[in-house]
Amino acid sequence: MKRALVLYCHPRETSFNHGIKDLVIERLEKAGVEYRLRDLYAEGFDPVLSAHEHEIYENVPENRVMVDRDCADLEWCDSLIFVYPTWWYGLPAMLKGWLDRTMVAGVAFIMPQQDGDDIKPGLTHITKLGVFTTCGASRWLTLFVGAPGKRTLMRGLRVILAKRCKTAFAAHFLMDSSTPESRAKHLARVQKRLDRLIAVPTPKEG
């Protein structure tokens, strides 16, 4: 891991997620990893995909004009790290909107060249993916519902990254009844899994 893009999404600076984000930055700095932090709420990112953006979504390179900074960040990094709360089993609207607007054709994926073809991955230079979240629901209830937030990133996004992309995931369940001990345990889990992700050799394509 040399260049990490950290996507942080929570509206409150006093949140536990804010502490997770601080830990992620601390570990990256300790490991000498260059990083860019995107604090979507602090930046006032607009998550709404407009009618115009939807109309030009497949028009390369016009489709990236409104989100050029985000596209440049995606092209710059070799690792993606997400820190966010799971709400209603899924991604916060702000984070889902970031995906909707920035994962455009020509950047995130390559459009089919002929009828019947599928899209092709566009972010194959990204070889590591970390996802760290909190959930109000229990583990069993989240899994019963299908864990749509986790699946969106760890499967949906993962499929357009490097073929052998390394991943790390950690979730603190039952956040509404969490304790200082459970939160400390989760931070230790995040640190261990992130450190391992940073240290693991970059997978080679072939």
PDB file of C-alpha atoms in Angstrom:
ATOM      1  CA  MET A   1       0.000   0.000   0.000  1.00  0.00           C
ATOM      2  CA  LYS A   2       1.538   3.262  -1.150  1.00  0.00           C
ATOM      3  CA  ARG A   3      -1.362   5.637  -1.823  1.00  0.00           C
ATOM      4  CA  ALA A   4      -4.654   5.269   0.042  1.00  0.00           C
ATOM      5  CA  LEU A   5      -7.912   7.119  -0.553  1.00  0.00           C
ATOM      6  CA  VAL A   6      -9.910   7.226   2.687  1.00  0.00           C
ATOM      7  CA  LEU A   7     -13.661   7.784   2.323  1.00  0.00           C
ATOM      8  CA  TYR A   8     -15.134   8.904   5.634  1.00  0.00           C
ATOM      9  CA  CYS A   9     -18.882   9.414   5.993  1.00  0.00           C
ATOM     10  CA  HIS A  10     -20.507  10.545   9.243  1.00  0.00           C
ATOM     11  CA  PRO A  11     -22.226  13.845  10.091  1.00  0.00           C
ATOM     12  CA  ARG A  12     -21.035  14.099  13.725  1.00  0.00           C
ATOM     13  CA  GLU A  13     -17.500  14.795  14.904  1.00  0.00           C
ATOM     14  CA  THR A  14     -18.309  13.152  18.253  1.00  0.00           C
ATOM     15  CA  SER A  15     -19.223   9.822  16.660  1.00  0.00           C
ATOM     16  CA  PHE A  16     -17.411   6.546  17.258  1.00  0.00           C
ATOM     17  CA  ASN A  17     -16.847   6.397  13.502  1.00  0.00           C
ATOM     18  CA  HIS A  18     -14.819   9.598  13.830  1.00  0.00           C
ATOM     19  CA  GLY A  19     -12.556   7.734  16.219  1.00  0.00           C
ATOM     20  CA  ILE A  20     -12.232   4.856  13.765  1.00  0.00           C
ATOM     21  CA  LYS A  21     -11.271   7.341  11.048  1.00  0.00           C
ATOM     22  CA  ASP A  22      -8.623   8.881  13.306  1.00  0.00           C
ATOM     23  CA  LEU A  23      -7.207   5.415  14.000  1.00  0.00           C
ATOM     24  CA  VAL A  24      -7.065   4.623  10.270  1.00  0.00           C
ATOM     25  CA  ILE A  25      -5.160   7.851   9.576  1.00  0.00           C
ATOM     26  CA  GLU A  26      -2.796   7.173  12.489  1.00  0.00           C
ATOM     27  CA  ARG A  27      -1.953   3.680  11.178  1.00  0.00           C
ATOM     28  CA  LEU A  28      -1.434   4.926   7.632  1.00  0.00           C
ATOM     29  CA  GLU A  29       0.901   7.668   8.817  1.00  0.00           C
ATOM     30  CA  LYS A  30       2.846   5.260  11.020  1.00  0.00           C
ATOM     31  CA  ALA A  31       3.325   2.941   8.037  1.00  0.00           C
ATOM     32  CA  GLY A  32       4.443   5.816   5.815  1.00  0.00           C
ATOM     33  CA  VAL A  33       1.464   5.462   3.477  1.00  0.00           C
ATOM     34  CA  GLU A  34       0.566   8.555   1.476  1.00  0.00           C
ATOM     35  CA  TYR A  35      -3.161   9.201   1.779  1.00  0.00           C
ATOM     36  CA  ARG A  36      -5.975  11.506   0.803  1.00  0.00           C
ATOM     37  CA  LEU A  37      -8.899  11.908   3.192  1.00  0.00           C
ATOM     38  CA  ARG A  38     -12.364  12.665   1.858  1.00  0.00           C
ATOM     39  CA  ASP A  39     -14.691  13.695   4.694  1.00  0.00           C
ATOM     40  CA  LEU A  40     -17.915  13.816   2.722  1.00  0.00           C
ATOM     41  CA  TYR A  41     -20.079  15.602   5.296  1.00  0.00           C
ATOM     42  CA  ALA A  42     -17.397  18.133   6.250  1.00  0.00           C
ATOM     43  CA  GLU A  43     -16.864  18.923   2.573  1.00  0.00           C
ATOM     44  CA  GLY A  44     -20.590  19.293   1.961  1.00  0.00           C
ATOM     45  CA  PHE A  45     -20.433  16.768  -0.875  1.00  0.00           C
ATOM     46  CA  ASP A  46     -23.621  16.790  -2.947  1.00  0.00           C
ATOM     47  CA  PRO A  47     -24.757  13.144  -3.215  1.00  0.00           C
ATOM     48  CA  VAL A  48     -27.638  13.834  -5.595  1.00  0.00           C
ATOM     49  CA  LEU A  49     -27.159  12.545  -9.139  1.00  0.00           C
ATOM     50  CA  SER A  50     -28.768  15.236 -11.304  1.00  0.00           C
ATOM     51  CA  ALA A  51     -30.798  14.631 -14.445  1.00  0.00           C
ATOM     52  CA  HIS A  52     -27.954  16.128 -16.497  1.00  0.00           C
ATOM     53  CA  GLU A  53     -25.347  13.884 -14.897  1.00  0.00           C
ATOM     54  CA  HIS A  54     -27.533  10.848 -15.496  1.00  0.00           C
ATOM     55  CA  GLU A  55     -27.984  11.854 -19.128  1.00  0.00           C
ATOM     56  CA  ILE A  56     -24.212  12.107 -19.738  1.00  0.00           C
ATOM     57  CA  TYR A  57     -23.243   9.237 -17.411  1.00  0.00           C
ATOM     58  CA  GLU A  58     -21.775   7.190 -20.250  1.00  0.00           C
ATOM     59  CA  ASN A  59     -20.266  10.118 -22.194  1.00  0.00           C
ATOM     60  CA  VAL A  60     -16.483   9.988 -21.704  1.00  0.00           C
ATOM     61  CA  PRO A  61     -14.878  12.338 -20.649  1.00  0.00           C
ATOM     62  CA  GLU A  62     -17.786  14.764 -20.247  1.00  0.00           C
ATOM     63  CA  ASN A  63     -19.268  12.586 -17.509  1.00  0.00           C
ATOM     64  CA  ARG A  64     -16.431  13.346 -15.068  1.00  0.00           C
ATOM     65  CA  VAL A  65     -16.476  17.142 -15.284  1.00  0.00           C
ATOM     66  CA  MET A  66     -18.691  17.635 -12.213  1.00  0.00           C
ATOM     67  CA  VAL A  67     -16.723  15.100 -10.133  1.00  0.00           C
ATOM     68  CA  ASP A  68     -13.246  15.460 -11.619  1.00  0.00           C
ATOM     69  CA  ARG A  69     -11.558  15.735  -8.225  1.00  0.00           C
ATOM     70  CA  ASP A  70     -13.124  12.446  -7.137  1.00  0.00           C
ATOM     71  CA  CYS A  71     -12.189  10.719 -10.388  1.00  0.00           C
ATOM     72  CA  ALA A  72      -8.619  11.991 -10.047  1.00  0.00           C
ATOM     73  CA  ASP A  73      -8.481  10.603  -6.500  1.00  0.00           C
ATOM     74  CA  LEU A  74      -9.640   7.196  -7.744  1.00  0.00           C
ATOM     75  CA  GLU A  75      -7.021   7.219 -10.492  1.00  0.00           C
ATOM     76  CA  TRP A  76      -4.294   8.281  -8.014  1.00  0.00           C
ATOM     77  CA  CYS A  77      -4.767   5.692  -5.278  1.00  0.00           C
ATOM     78  CA  ASP A  78      -3.785   2.042  -5.108  1.00  0.00           C
ATOM     79  CA  SER A  79      -5.958   1.370  -2.047  1.00  0.00           C
ATOM     80  CA  LEU A  80      -9.483   2.324  -0.947  1.00  0.00           C
ATOM     81  CA  ILE A  81     -10.573   2.532   2.686  1.00  0.00           C
ATOM     82  CA  PHE A  82     -14.165   3.217   3.762  1.00  0.00           C
ATOM     83  CA  VAL A  83     -15.243   4.299   7.259  1.00  0.00           C
ATOM     84  CA  TYR A  84     -18.982   4.777   7.779  1.00  0.00           C
ATOM     85  CA  PRO A  85     -22.016   3.796   9.870  1.00  0.00           C
ATOM     86  CA  THR A  86     -24.393   1.174   8.514  1.00  0.00           C
ATOM     87  CA  TRP A  87     -27.900   2.657   8.484  1.00  0.00           C
ATOM     88  CA  TRP A  88     -30.924   0.511   7.627  1.00  0.00           C
ATOM     89  CA  TYR A  89     -28.487  -2.302   6.806  1.00  0.00           C
ATOM     90  CA  GLY A  90     -26.900  -0.283   4.006  1.00  0.00           C
ATOM     91  CA  LEU A  91     -24.695   2.644   3.121  1.00  0.00           C
ATOM     92  CA  PRO A  92     -25.571   6.175   4.286  1.00  0.00           C
ATOM     93  CA  ALA A  93     -27.249   8.145   1.476  1.00  0.00           C
ATOM     94  CA  MET A  94     -24.218  10.451   1.360  1.00  0.00           C
ATOM     95  CA  LEU A  95     -21.837   7.574   0.644  1.00  0.00           C
ATOM     96  CA  LYS A  96     -24.192   5.851  -1.780  1.00  0.00           C
ATOM     97  CA  GLY A  97     -24.498   9.178  -3.608  1.00  0.00           C
ATOM     98  CA  TRP A  98     -20.721   9.427  -3.820  1.00  0.00           C
ATOM     99  CA  LEU A  99     -20.648   6.054  -5.544  1.00  0.00           C
ATOM    100  CA  ASP A 100     -23.544   7.029  -7.834  1.00  0.00           C
ATOM    101  CA  ARG A 101     -21.863  10.220  -8.991  1.00  0.00           C
ATOM    102  CA  THR A 102     -18.178   9.320  -9.114  1.00  0.00           C
ATOM    103  CA  MET A 103     -18.133   5.731 -10.395  1.00  0.00           C
ATOM    104  CA  VAL A 104     -18.607   6.835 -13.989  1.00  0.00           C
ATOM    105  CA  ALA A 105     -17.862   5.067 -17.252  1.00  0.00           C
ATOM    106  CA  GLY A 106     -14.268   5.515 -18.382  1.00  0.00           C
ATOM    107  CA  VAL A 107     -13.071   5.673 -14.785  1.00  0.00           C
ATOM    108  CA  ALA A 108     -14.712   2.977 -12.667  1.00  0.00           C
ATOM    109  CA  PHE A 109     -15.605   0.693 -15.554  1.00  0.00           C
ATOM    110  CA  ILE A 110     -15.355   0.344 -19.316  1.00  0.00           C
ATOM    111  CA  MET A 111     -18.589   0.292 -21.287  1.00  0.00           C
ATOM    112  CA  PRO A 112     -19.450  -2.797 -23.409  1.00  0.00           C
ATOM    113  CA  GLN A 113     -18.042  -2.590 -26.934  1.00  0.00           C
ATOM    114  CA  GLN A 114     -20.731  -4.706 -28.581  1.00  0.00           C
ATOM    115  CA  ASP A 115     -24.205  -6.079 -27.934  1.00  0.00           C
ATOM    116  CA  GLY A 116     -24.325  -8.739 -25.239  1.00  0.00           C
ATOM    117  CA  ASP A 117     -21.003  -7.748 -23.651  1.00  0.00           C
ATOM    118  CA  ASP A 118     -20.698  -6.879 -19.969  1.00  0.00           C
ATOM    119  CA  ILE A 119     -18.830  -3.930 -18.510  1.00  0.00           C
ATOM    120  CA  LYS A 120     -15.119  -4.349 -17.798  1.00  0.00           C
ATOM    121  CA  PRO A 121     -13.330  -3.261 -14.592  1.00  0.00           C
ATOM    122  CA  GLY A 122     -11.762   0.184 -14.750  1.00  0.00           C
ATOM    123  CA  LEU A 123     -10.046   0.385 -11.350  1.00  0.00           C
ATOM    124  CA  THR A 124      -7.675  -2.550 -11.722  1.00  0.00           C
ATOM    125  CA  HIS A 125      -4.801  -0.474 -10.323  1.00  0.00           C
ATOM    126  CA  ILE A 126      -6.528  -0.562  -6.918  1.00  0.00           C
ATOM    127  CA  THR A 127      -5.173  -3.656  -5.187  1.00  0.00           C
ATOM    128  CA  LYS A 128      -6.399  -3.240  -1.601  1.00  0.00           C
ATOM    129  CA  LEU A 129      -9.836  -2.511  -0.120  1.00  0.00           C
ATOM    130  CA  GLY A 130     -10.644  -1.856   3.537  1.00  0.00           C
ATOM    131  CA  VAL A 131     -14.172  -1.442   4.912  1.00  0.00           C
ATOM    132  CA  PHE A 132     -14.762  -0.475   8.556  1.00  0.00           C
ATOM    133  CA  THR A 133     -18.295   0.142   9.775  1.00  0.00           C
ATOM    134  CA  THR A 134     -20.702   0.125  12.709  1.00  0.00           C
ATOM    135  CA  CYS A 135     -24.174  -1.415  12.812  1.00  0.00           C
ATOM    136  CA  GLY A 136     -27.052  -0.792  15.177  1.00  0.00           C
ATOM    137  CA  ALA A 137     -28.462  -4.230  14.418  1.00  0.00           C
ATOM    138  CA  SER A 138     -27.022  -7.547  15.531  1.00  0.00           C
ATOM    139  CA  ARG A 139     -24.791  -9.689  13.350  1.00  0.00           C
ATOM    140  CA  TRP A 140     -27.490 -12.313  12.784  1.00  0.00           C
ATOM    141  CA  LEU A 141     -30.158  -9.763  11.827  1.00  0.00           C
ATOM    142  CA  THR A 142     -27.767  -7.970   9.473  1.00  0.00           C
ATOM    143  CA  LEU A 143     -26.898 -11.274   7.794  1.00  0.00           C
ATOM    144  CA  PHE A 144     -30.575 -12.273   7.676  1.00  0.00           C
ATOM    145  CA  VAL A 145     -31.371  -9.067   5.761  1.00  0.00           C
ATOM    146  CA  GLY A 146     -28.420  -9.750   3.463  1.00  0.00           C
ATOM    147  CA  ALA A 147     -25.917  -7.118   4.650  1.00  0.00           C
ATOM    148  CA  PRO A 148     -26.536  -4.928   1.559  1.00  0.00           C
ATOM    149  CA  GLY A 149     -24.010  -2.271   2.595  1.00  0.00           C
ATOM    150  CA  LYS A 150     -21.182  -4.753   2.958  1.00  0.00           C
ATOM    151  CA  ARG A 151     -22.163  -6.518  -0.260  1.00  0.00           C
ATOM    152  CA  THR A 152     -22.192  -3.240  -2.214  1.00  0.00           C
ATOM    153  CA  LEU A 153     -18.549  -2.561  -1.356  1.00  0.00           C
ATOM    154  CA  MET A 154     -17.013  -5.981  -0.769  1.00  0.00           C
ATOM    155  CA  ARG A 155     -18.666  -7.541  -3.820  1.00  0.00           C
ATOM    156  CA  GLY A 156     -20.100  -4.853  -6.083  1.00  0.00           C
ATOM    157  CA  LEU A 157     -17.149  -2.453  -5.874  1.00  0.00           C
ATOM    158  CA  ARG A 158     -14.604  -5.217  -5.402  1.00  0.00           C
ATOM    159  CA  VAL A 159     -15.425  -6.731  -8.802  1.00  0.00           C
ATOM    160  CA  ILE A 160     -14.162  -3.643 -10.666  1.00  0.00           C
ATOM    161  CA  LEU A 161     -10.872  -3.506  -8.749  1.00  0.00           C
ATOM    162  CA  ALA A 162      -7.749  -5.628  -9.303  1.00  0.00           C
ATOM    163  CA  LYS A 163      -8.514  -9.299  -9.866  1.00  0.00           C
ATOM    164  CA  ARG A 164      -6.551 -10.364  -6.791  1.00  0.00           C
ATOM    165  CA  CYS A 165      -7.448  -7.345  -4.670  1.00  0.00           C
ATOM    166  CA  LYS A 166      -6.762  -7.909  -0.957  1.00  0.00           C
ATOM    167  CA  THR A 167      -9.571  -6.970   1.426  1.00  0.00           C
ATOM    168  CA  ALA A 168     -10.185  -6.229   5.101  1.00  0.00           C
ATOM    169  CA  PHE A 169     -13.557  -5.839   6.820  1.00  0.00           C
ATOM    170  CA  ALA A 170     -14.618  -5.127  10.400  1.00  0.00           C
ATOM    171  CA  ALA A 171     -18.028  -4.213  11.814  1.00  0.00           C
ATOM    172  CA  HIS A 172     -19.108  -3.347  15.345  1.00  0.00           C
ATOM    173  CA  PHE A 173     -22.620  -4.765  15.691  1.00  0.00           C
ATOM    174  CA  LEU A 174     -25.187  -3.704  18.318  1.00  0.00           C
ATOM    175  CA  MET A 175     -23.742  -0.183  18.466  1.00  0.00           C
ATOM    176  CA  ASP A 176     -26.849   1.092  20.264  1.00  0.00           C
ATOM    177  CA  SER A 177     -25.945  -1.037  23.267  1.00  0.00           C
ATOM    178  CA  SER A 178     -22.174  -0.838  22.912  1.00  0.00           C
ATOM    179  CA  THR A 179     -19.862  -0.487  25.884  1.00  0.00           C
ATOM    180  CA  PRO A 180     -16.428   1.091  26.349  1.00  0.00           C
ATOM    181  CA  GLU A 181     -15.052  -2.452  26.300  1.00  0.00           C
ATOM    182  CA  SER A 182     -16.809  -3.426  23.062  1.00  0.00           C
ATOM    183  CA  ARG A 183     -15.704  -0.223  21.357  1.00  0.00           C
ATOM    184  CA  ALA A 184     -12.102  -0.684  22.483  1.00  0.00           C
ATOM    185  CA  LYS A 185     -12.211  -4.264  21.210  1.00  0.00           C
ATOM    186  CA  HIS A 186     -13.475  -3.051  17.843  1.00  0.00           C
ATOM    187  CA  LEU A 187     -10.734  -0.434  17.534  1.00  0.00           C
ATOM    188  CA  ALA A 188      -8.163  -3.134  18.241  1.00  0.00           C
ATOM    189  CA  ARG A 189      -9.774  -5.308  15.552  1.00  0.00           C
ATOM    190  CA  VAL A 190      -9.688  -2.462  13.027  1.00  0.00           C
ATOM    191  CA  GLN A 191      -6.027  -1.758  13.815  1.00  0.00           C
ATOM    192  CA  LYS A 192      -5.036  -5.414  13.450  1.00  0.00           C
ATOM    193  CA  ARG A 193      -6.862  -5.891  10.148  1.00  0.00           C
ATOM    194  CA  LEU A 194      -5.719  -2.585   8.685  1.00  0.00           C
ATOM    195  CA  ASP A 195      -2.096  -3.193   9.671  1.00  0.00           C
ATOM    196  CA  ARG A 196      -2.283  -6.599   8.031  1.00  0.00           C
ATOM    197  CA  LEU A 197      -3.787  -5.075   4.881  1.00  0.00           C
ATOM    198  CA  ILE A 198      -1.057  -2.433   4.736  1.00  0.00           C
ATOM    199  CA  ALA A 199       1.689  -5.012   5.174  1.00  0.00           C
ATOM    200  CA  VAL A 200       0.469  -7.725   2.810  1.00  0.00           C
ATOM    201  CA  PRO A 201       2.393  -7.731  -0.488  1.00  0.00           C
ATOM    202  CA  THR A 202       0.627  -6.051  -3.387  1.00  0.00           C
ATOM    203  CA  PRO A 203      -0.954  -8.788  -5.511  1.00  0.00           C
ATOM    204  CA  LYS A 204       0.431  -9.162  -9.015  1.00  0.00           C
ATOM    205  CA  GLU A 205      -1.765  -9.489 -12.053  1.00  0.00           C
ATOM    206  CA  GLY A 206      -1.250 -12.386 -14.387  1.00  0.00           C
TER     207      GLY A 206
END
